[in-house]
Tab-separated table of C-alpha atoms in Angstrom:
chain	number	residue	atom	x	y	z
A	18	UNK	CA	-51.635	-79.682	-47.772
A	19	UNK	CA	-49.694	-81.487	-50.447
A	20	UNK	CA	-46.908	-79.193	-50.917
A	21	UNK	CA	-45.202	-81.849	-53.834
A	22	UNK	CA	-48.601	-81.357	-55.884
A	23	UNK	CA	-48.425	-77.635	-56.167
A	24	UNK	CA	-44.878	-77.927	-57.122
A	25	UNK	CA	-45.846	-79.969	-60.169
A	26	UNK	CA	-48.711	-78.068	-61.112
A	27	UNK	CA	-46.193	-74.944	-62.225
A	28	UNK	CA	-43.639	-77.401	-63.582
A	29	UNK	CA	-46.486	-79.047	-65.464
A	30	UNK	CA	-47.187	-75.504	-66.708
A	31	UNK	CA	-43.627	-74.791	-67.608
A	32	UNK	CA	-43.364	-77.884	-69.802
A	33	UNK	CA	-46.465	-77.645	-71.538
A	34	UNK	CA	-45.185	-74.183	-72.362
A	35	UNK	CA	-41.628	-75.285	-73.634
A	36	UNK	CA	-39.897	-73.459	-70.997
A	37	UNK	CA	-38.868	-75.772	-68.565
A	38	UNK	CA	-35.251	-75.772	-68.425
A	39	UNK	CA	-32.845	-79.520	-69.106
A	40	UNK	CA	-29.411	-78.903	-68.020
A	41	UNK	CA	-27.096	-80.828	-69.974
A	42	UNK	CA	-24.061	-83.244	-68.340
A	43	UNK	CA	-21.548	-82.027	-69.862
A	44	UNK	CA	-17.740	-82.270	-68.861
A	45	UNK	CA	-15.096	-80.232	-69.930
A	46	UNK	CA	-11.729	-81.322	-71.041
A	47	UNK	CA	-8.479	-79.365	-69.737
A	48	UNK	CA	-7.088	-78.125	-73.115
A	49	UNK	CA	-9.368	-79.052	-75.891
A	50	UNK	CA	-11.967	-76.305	-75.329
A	51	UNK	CA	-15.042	-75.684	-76.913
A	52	UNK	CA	-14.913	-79.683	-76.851
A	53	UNK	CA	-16.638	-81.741	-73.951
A	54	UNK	CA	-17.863	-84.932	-73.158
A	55	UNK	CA	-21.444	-85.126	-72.307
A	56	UNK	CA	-22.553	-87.925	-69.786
A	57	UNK	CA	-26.296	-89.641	-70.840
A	58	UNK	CA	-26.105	-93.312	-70.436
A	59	UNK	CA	-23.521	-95.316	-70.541
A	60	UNK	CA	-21.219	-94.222	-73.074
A	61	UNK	CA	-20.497	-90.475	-73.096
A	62	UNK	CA	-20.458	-88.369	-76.081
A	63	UNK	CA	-17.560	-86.005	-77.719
A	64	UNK	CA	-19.634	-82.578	-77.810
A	65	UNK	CA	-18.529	-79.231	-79.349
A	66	UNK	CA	-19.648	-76.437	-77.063
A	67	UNK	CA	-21.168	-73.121	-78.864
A	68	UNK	CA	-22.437	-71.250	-76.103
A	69	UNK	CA	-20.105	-70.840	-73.823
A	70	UNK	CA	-19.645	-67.696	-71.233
A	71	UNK	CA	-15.837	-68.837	-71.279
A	72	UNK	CA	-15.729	-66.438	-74.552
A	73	UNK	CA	-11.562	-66.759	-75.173
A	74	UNK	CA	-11.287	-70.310	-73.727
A	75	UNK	CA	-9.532	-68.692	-70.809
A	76	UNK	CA	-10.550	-71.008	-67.853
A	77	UNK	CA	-8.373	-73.655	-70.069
A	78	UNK	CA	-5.116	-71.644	-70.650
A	79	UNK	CA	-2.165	-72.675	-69.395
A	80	UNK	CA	-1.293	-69.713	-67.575
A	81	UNK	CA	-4.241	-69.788	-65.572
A	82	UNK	CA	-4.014	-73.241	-64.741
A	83	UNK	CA	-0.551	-73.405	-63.880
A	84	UNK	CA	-1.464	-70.228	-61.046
A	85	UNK	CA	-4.179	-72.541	-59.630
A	86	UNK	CA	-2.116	-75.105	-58.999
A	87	UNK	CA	0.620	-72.967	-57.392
A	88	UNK	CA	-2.459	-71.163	-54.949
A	89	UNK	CA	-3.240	-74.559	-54.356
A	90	UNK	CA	-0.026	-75.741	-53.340
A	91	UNK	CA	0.534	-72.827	-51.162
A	92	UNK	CA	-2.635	-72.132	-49.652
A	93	UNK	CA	-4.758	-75.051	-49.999
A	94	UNK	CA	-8.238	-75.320	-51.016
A	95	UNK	CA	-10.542	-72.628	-49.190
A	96	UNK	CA	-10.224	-69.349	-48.077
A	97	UNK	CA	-11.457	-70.395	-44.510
A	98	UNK	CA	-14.189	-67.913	-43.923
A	99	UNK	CA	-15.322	-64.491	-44.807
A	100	UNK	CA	-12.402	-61.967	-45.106
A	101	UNK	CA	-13.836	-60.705	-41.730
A	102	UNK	CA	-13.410	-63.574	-40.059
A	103	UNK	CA	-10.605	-65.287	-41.701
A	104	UNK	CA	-8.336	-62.534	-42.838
A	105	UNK	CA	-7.629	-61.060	-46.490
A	106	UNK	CA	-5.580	-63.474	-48.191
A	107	UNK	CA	-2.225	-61.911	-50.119
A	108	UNK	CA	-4.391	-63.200	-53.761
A	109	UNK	CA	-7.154	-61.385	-52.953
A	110	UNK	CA	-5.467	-58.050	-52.237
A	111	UNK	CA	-3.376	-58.712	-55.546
A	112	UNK	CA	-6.403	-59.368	-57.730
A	113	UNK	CA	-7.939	-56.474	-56.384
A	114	UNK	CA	-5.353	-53.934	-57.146
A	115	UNK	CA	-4.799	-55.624	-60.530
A	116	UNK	CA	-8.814	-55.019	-61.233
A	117	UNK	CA	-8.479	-51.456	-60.240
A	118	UNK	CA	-5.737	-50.755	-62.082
A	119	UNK	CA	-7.685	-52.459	-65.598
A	120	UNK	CA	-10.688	-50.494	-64.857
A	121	UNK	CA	-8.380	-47.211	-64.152
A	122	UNK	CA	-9.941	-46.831	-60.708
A	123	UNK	CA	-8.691	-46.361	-57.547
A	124	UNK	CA	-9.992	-49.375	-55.374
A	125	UNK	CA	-11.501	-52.779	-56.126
A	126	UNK	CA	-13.757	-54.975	-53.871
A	127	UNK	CA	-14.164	-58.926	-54.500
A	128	UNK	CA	-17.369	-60.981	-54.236
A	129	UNK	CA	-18.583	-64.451	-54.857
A	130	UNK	CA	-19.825	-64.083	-57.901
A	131	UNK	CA	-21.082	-61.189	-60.681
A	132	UNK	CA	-24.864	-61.780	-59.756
A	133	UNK	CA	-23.801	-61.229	-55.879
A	134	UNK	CA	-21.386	-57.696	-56.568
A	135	UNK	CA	-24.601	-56.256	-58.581
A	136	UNK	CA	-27.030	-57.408	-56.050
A	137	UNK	CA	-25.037	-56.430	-53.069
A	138	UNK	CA	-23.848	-53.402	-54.138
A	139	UNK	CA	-27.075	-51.651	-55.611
A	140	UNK	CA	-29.097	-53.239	-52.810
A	141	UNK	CA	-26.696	-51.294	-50.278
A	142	UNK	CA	-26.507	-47.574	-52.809
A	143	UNK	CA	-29.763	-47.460	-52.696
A	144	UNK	CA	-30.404	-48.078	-48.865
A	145	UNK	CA	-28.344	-46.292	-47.674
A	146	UNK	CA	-27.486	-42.784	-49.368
A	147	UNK	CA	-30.126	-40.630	-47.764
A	148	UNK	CA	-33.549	-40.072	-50.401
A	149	UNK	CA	-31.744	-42.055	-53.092
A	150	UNK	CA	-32.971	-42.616	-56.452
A	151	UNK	CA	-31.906	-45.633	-58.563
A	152	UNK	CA	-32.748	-45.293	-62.592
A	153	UNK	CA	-32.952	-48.487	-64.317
A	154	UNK	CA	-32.210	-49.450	-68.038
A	155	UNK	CA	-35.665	-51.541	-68.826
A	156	UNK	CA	-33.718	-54.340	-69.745
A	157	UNK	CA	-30.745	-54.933	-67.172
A	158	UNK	CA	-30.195	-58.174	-66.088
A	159	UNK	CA	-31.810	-59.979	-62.890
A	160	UNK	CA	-29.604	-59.238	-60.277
A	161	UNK	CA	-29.627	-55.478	-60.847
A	162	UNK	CA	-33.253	-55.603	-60.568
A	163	UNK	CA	-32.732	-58.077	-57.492
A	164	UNK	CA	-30.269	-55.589	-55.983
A	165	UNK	CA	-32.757	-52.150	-57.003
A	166	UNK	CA	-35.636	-54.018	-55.437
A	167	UNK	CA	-34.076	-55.020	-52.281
A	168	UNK	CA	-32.779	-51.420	-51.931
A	169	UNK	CA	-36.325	-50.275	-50.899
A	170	UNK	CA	-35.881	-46.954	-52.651
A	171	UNK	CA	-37.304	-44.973	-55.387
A	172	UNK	CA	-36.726	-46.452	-58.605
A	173	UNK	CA	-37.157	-45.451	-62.093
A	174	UNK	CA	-37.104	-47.641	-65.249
A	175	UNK	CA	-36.101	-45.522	-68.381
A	176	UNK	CA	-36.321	-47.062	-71.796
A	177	UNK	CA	-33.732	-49.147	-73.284
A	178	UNK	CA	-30.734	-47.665	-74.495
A	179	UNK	CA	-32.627	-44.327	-74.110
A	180	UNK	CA	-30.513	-41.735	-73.280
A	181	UNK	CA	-33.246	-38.767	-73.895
A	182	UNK	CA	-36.125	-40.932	-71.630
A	183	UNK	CA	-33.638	-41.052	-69.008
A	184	UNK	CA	-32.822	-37.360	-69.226
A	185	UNK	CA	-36.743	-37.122	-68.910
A	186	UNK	CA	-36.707	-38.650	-65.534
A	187	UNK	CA	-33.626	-37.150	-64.157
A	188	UNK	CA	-35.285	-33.838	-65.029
A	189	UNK	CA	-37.999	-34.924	-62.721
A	190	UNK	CA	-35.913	-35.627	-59.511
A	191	UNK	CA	-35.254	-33.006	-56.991
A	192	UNK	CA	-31.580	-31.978	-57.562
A	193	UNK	CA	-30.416	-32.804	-54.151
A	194	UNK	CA	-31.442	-36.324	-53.967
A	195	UNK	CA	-28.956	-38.869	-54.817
A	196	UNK	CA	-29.042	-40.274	-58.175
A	197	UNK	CA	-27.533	-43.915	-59.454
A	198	UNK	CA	-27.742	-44.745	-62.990
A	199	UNK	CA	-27.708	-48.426	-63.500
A	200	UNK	CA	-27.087	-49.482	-66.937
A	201	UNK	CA	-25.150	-52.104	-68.592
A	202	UNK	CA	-22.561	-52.058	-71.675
A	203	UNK	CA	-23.301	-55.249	-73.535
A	204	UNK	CA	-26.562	-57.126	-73.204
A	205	UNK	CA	-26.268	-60.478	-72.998
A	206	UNK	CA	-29.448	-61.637	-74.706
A	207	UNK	CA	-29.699	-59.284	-77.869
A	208	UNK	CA	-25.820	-58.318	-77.773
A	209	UNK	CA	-26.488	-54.855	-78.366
A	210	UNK	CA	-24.009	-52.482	-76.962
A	211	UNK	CA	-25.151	-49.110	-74.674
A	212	UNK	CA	-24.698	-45.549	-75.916
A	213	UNK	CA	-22.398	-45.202	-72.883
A	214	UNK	CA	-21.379	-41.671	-73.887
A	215	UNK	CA	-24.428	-40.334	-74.542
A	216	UNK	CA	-25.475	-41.932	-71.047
A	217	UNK	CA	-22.756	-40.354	-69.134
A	218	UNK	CA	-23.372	-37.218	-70.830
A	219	UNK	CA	-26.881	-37.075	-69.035
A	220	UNK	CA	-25.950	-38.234	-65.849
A	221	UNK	CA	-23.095	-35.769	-65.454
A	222	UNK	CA	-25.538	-32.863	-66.294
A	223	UNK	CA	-27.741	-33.918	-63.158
A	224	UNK	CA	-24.861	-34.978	-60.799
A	225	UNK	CA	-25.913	-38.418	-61.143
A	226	UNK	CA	-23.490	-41.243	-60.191
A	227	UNK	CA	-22.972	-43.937	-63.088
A	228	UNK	CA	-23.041	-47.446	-62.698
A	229	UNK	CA	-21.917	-49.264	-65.532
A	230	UNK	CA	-22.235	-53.636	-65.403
A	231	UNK	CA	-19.502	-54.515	-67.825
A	232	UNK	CA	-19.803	-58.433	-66.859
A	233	UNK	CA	-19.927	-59.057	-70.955
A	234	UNK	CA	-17.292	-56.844	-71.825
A	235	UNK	CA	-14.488	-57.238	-69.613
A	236	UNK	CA	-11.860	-59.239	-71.270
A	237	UNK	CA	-13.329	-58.591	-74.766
A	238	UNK	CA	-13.385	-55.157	-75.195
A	239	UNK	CA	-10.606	-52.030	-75.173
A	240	UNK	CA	-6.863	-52.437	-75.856
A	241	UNK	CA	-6.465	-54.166	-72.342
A	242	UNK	CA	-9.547	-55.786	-72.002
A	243	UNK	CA	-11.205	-53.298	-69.622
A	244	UNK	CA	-14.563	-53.010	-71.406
A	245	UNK	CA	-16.350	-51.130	-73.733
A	246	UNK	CA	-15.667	-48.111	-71.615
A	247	UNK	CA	-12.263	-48.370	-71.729
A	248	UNK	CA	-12.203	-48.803	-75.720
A	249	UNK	CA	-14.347	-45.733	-75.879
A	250	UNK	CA	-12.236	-43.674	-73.343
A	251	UNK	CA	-14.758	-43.457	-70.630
A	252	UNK	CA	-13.337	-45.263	-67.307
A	253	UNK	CA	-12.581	-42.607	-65.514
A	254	UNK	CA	-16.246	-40.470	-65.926
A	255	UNK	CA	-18.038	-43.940	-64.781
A	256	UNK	CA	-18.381	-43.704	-61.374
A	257	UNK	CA	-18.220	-47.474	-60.393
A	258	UNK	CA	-17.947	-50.358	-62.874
A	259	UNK	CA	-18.774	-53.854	-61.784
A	260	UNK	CA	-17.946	-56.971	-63.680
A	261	UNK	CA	-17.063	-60.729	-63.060
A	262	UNK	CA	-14.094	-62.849	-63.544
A	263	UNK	CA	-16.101	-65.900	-64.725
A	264	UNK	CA	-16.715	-65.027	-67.986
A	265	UNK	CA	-14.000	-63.976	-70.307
A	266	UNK	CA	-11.283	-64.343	-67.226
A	267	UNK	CA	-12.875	-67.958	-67.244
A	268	UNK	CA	-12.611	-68.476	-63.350
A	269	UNK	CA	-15.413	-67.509	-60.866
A	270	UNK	CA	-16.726	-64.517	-59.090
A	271	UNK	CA	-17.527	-61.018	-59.202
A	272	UNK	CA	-16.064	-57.188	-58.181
A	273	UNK	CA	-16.993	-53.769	-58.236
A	274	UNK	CA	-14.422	-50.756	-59.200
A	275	UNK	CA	-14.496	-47.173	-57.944
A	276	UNK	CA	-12.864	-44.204	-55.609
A	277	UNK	CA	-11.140	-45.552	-52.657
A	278	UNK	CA	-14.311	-44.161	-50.484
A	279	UNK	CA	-16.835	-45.606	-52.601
A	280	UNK	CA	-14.961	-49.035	-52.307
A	281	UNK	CA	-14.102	-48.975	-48.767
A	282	UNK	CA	-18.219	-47.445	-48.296
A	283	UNK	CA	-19.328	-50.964	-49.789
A	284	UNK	CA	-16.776	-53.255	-48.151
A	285	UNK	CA	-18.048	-52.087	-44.725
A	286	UNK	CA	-21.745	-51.768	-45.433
A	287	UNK	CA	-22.793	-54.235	-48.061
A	288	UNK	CA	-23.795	-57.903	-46.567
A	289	UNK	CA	-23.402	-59.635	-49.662
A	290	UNK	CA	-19.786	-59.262	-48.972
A	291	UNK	CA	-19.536	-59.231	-44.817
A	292	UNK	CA	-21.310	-62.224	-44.742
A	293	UNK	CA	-20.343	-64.045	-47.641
A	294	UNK	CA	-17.251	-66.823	-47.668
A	295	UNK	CA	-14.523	-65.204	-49.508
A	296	UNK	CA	-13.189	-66.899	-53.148
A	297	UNK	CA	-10.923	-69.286	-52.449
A	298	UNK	CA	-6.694	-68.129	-53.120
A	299	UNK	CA	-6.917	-70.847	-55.771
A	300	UNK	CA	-9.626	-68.847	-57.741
A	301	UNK	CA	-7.855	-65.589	-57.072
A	302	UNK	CA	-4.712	-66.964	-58.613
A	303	UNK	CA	-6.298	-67.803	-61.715
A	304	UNK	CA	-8.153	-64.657	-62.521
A	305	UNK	CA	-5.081	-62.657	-61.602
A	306	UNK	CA	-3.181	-64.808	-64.369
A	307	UNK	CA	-5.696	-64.670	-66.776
A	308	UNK	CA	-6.619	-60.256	-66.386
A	309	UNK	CA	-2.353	-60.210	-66.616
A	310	UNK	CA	-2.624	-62.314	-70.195
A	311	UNK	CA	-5.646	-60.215	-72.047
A	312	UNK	CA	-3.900	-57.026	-70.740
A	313	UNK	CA	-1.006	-57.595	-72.998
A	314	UNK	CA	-2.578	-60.345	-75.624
A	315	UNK	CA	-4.444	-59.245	-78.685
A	316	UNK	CA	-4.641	-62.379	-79.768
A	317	UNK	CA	-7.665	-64.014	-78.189
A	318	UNK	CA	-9.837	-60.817	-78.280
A	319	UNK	CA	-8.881	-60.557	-82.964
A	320	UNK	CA	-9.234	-64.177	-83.163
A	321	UNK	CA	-12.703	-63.879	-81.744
A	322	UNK	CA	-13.922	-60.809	-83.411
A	323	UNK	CA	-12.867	-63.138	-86.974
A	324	UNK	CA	-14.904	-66.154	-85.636
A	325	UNK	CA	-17.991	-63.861	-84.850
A	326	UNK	CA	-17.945	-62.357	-88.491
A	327	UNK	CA	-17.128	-65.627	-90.097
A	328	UNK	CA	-20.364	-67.161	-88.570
A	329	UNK	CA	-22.623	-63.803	-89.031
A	330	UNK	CA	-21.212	-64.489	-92.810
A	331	UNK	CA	-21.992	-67.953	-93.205
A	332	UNK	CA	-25.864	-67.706	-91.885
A	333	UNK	CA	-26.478	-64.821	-94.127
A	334	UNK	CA	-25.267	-66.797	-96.921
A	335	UNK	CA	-28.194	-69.648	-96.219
A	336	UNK	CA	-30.512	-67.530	-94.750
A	337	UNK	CA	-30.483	-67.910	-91.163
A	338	UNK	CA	-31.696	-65.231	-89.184
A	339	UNK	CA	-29.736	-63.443	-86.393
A	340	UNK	CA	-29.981	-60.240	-84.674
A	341	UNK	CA	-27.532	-57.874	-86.294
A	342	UNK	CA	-25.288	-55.848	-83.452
A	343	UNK	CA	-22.131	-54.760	-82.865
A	344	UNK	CA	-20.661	-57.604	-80.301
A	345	UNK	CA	-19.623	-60.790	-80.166
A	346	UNK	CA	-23.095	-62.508	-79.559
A	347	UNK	CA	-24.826	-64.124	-82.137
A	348	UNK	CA	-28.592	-64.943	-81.704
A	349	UNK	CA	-30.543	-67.210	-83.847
A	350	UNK	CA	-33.945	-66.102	-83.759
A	351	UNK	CA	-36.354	-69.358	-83.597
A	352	UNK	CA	-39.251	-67.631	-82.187
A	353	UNK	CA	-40.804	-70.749	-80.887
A	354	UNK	CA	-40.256	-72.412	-77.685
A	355	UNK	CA	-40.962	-75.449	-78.137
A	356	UNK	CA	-39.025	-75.838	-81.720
A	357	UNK	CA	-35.890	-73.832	-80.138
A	358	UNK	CA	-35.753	-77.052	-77.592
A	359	UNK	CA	-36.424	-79.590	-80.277
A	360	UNK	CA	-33.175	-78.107	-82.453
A	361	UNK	CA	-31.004	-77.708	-79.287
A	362	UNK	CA	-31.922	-80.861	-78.591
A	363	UNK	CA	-31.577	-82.658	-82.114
A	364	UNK	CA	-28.283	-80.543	-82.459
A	365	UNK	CA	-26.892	-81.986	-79.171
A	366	UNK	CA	-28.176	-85.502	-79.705
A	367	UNK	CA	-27.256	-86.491	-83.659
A	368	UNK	CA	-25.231	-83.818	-84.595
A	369	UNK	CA	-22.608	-83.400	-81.217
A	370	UNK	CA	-23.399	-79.621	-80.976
A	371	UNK	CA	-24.405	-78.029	-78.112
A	372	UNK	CA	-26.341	-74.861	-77.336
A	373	UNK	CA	-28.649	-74.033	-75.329
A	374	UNK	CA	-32.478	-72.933	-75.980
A	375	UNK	CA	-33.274	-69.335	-74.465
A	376	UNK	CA	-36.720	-69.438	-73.697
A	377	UNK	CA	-38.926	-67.135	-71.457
A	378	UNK	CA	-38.636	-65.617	-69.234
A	379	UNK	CA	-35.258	-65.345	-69.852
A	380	UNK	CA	-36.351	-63.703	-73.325
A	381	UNK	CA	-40.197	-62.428	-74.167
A	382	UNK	CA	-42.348	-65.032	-75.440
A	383	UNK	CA	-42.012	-64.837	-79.067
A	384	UNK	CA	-38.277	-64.140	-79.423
A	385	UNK	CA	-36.875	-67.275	-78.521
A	386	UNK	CA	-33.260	-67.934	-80.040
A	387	UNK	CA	-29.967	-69.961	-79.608
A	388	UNK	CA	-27.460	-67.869	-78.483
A	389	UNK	CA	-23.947	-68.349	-80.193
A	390	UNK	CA	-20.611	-67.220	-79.122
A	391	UNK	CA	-17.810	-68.199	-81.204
A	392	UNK	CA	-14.859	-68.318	-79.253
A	393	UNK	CA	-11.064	-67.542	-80.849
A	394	UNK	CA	-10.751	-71.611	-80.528
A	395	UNK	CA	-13.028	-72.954	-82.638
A	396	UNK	CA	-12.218	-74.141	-86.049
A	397	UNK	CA	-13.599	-73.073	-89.749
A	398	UNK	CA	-14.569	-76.844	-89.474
A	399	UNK	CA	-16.445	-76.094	-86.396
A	400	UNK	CA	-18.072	-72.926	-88.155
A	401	UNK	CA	-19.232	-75.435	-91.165
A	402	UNK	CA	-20.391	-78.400	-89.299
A	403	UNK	CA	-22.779	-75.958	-87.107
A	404	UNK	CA	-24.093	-73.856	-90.307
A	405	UNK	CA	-24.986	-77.043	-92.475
A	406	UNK	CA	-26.917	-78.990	-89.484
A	407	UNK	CA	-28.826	-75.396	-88.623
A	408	UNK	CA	-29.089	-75.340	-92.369
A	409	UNK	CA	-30.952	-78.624	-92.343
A	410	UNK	CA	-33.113	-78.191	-89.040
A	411	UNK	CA	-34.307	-75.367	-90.369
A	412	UNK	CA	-35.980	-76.662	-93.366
A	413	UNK	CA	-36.682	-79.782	-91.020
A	414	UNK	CA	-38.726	-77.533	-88.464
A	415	UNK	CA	-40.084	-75.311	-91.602
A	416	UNK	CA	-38.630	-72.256	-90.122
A	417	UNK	CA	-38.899	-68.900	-92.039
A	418	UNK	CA	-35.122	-67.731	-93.798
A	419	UNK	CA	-34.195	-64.191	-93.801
A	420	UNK	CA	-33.998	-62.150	-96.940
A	421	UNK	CA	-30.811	-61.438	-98.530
């Protein structure tokens, strides 16, 4: 059988679709974030990055940095195993206590990465509390669903920012099963931002446990960047919140927050975190620095929230359409896959801007968009270099204009 052949018979298929995904080369420079260099060729190109997960520039500051390098003159380079195997390292227990302590919880537990902490730890809720039941927002990101469906329990999915369907299926469920609802506070596609209250509210009423993905929100949201739960005054009726330190903490991994037995219930059970090589001290060091700055800066988090309005501001003004919503995600709706690749692509290539096309399945056919996140260090430069190329690749690709 001619394994290669059926390979390219679904990549064929994804590229005749306009979904097949080109990563650009891009590197970044150490302090002169969003700019990058992006390798085609010979000669590299100066680049301004506009999509960026690295929402305050973080992973560049020089307090973060400067930890690194420390860790890494202490400790060296790995952490030498799992924490199993190879011991906790002192960074690890630091970062840990420092994560509880933002999320107002009494434990924290590390993992390799966000996708991993919701994966492992829903995956091991849901197999192993006796008859569980795991209700899913419709629209929570892959590795929840990854996690729910390797749980092998029963799940539910209850509509989208719904509180009143999932009260409907809560009502449903035998009172003395065990009930985890899985939502998340902002969503990373539309940037819409869950009715967390209203959520909690129903969950409490049927002794369901809450658990609450902030991976979008820490860093950004609530006077010390613990979320949009903290800035609404909710930590402490969420029963676990999970998050990751490689967005706005600009480093790598993931962690869970809870009660010390919850914690201590996933350290020793789940496998994603057994089995799983432990962040190296280096890493640790730099998201410990960086969760220290944003709990005391306002700086980076107002700067932001001005560069998000600015640019909301500026493609009203020539008619660009973008999702309206409370956060600090902007997507351009180009509802075509194949012209959403042709403007990243022009944008990139002639005009030195980068973002990337979000195609299906990442989005549903039909609602494909370039997703924008100004960042507190771009310029009003930046801002007007991006709006007048959109402004003329829009009227290049005949794209509808919203209505003022």
């Amino acid at each position: 059988m001619d394994y290669d052949a059926l390979f390219r018979e679904q990549l064929d298929a994804l590229k005749r679709e306009g979904n097949y995904r080109v990563f650009a080369e891009l590197e970044r420079e150490r302090g002169n974030f969003p700019r990058a260099r992006h390798h085609r060729g010979e000669r590299p190109a100066d680049v301004t990055v506009w999509c960026s997960n690295d929402y305050l520039g973080m992973g560049q500051h020089p307090d973060v940095l400067a930890a690194m390098h420390e860790a890494l003159d202490r400790c060296g380079a790995g952490a030498g195993g799992t924490r199993n195997i190879s011991g906790t390292n002192h960074y690890h227990v630091l970062l840990e206590a420092e994560l509880a302590d933002l999320h107002g919880k009494e434990a924290a537990l590390l993992f390799t990465s966000g996708y991993v902490s919701n994966w492992s730890s829903l995956s091991t809720l849901g197999a192993r509390l006796p008859d569980a039941v795991i209700l899913s927002d419709a629209l929570n990101h892959a590795s929840m669903i990854e996690g729910i469906r390797h749980a092998r329990c029963e799940k539910r999915i209850w509509k989208h920012n719904d509180p009143r369907d999932l009260e409907r299926h809560l009502a449903e469920i035998d009172p003395a099963r065990p009930k985890i609802v899985a939502f998340e506070s902002v969503y990373s596609m539309d940037g819409d931002i869950a009715p967390i209250a209203e959520i909690v509210e129903v969950a409490e009423k049927y002794g369901a446990m809450t658990y609450l993905d902030e991976v979008h929100a820490v860093g950004l949201y609530g006077p010390r960047g613990g979320g949009v739960a903290e800035e609404l005054g909710l930590m402490d009726r969420i029963t676990l919140i999970e998050g990751t330190l490689g967005k706005a903490f600009g480093v790598v991994g993931g962690y869970i927050t809870g009660s010390s037995d919850l914690v201590d219930f996933l350290r020793s059970f789940a496998s994603g975190f057994i089995f799983t090589t432990a962040l190296p001290p280096a890493v640790a060091a730099g998201a410990l620095a960086s969760i220290r700055h944003l709990k005391r800066s306002e700086f980076e988090r107002r700067r932001q929230r001005e560069m998000v309005r600015k640019l909301r501001a500026h493609l009203d003004a020539v008619g660009i359409p973008h999702l309206p919503n409370p956060s600090h995600i902007v997507p351009v709706m180009v509802k075509d896959p194949v012209k959403c690749k042709m403007i990243s692509d022009i944008l990139l290539d002639d005009y030195g801007i980068y973002v990337q096309p979000i195609n299906y399945p990442t989005v549903p056919k039909g609602t494909e968009r370039l997703r924008f996140t100004p960042s507190p260090l771009h310029s009003d430069a930046d801002l007007d270099r991006l709006v007048r190329a959109l402004t003329e690749l829009w009227s290049h690709c005949a794209l509808s204009r919203a209505v003022a």
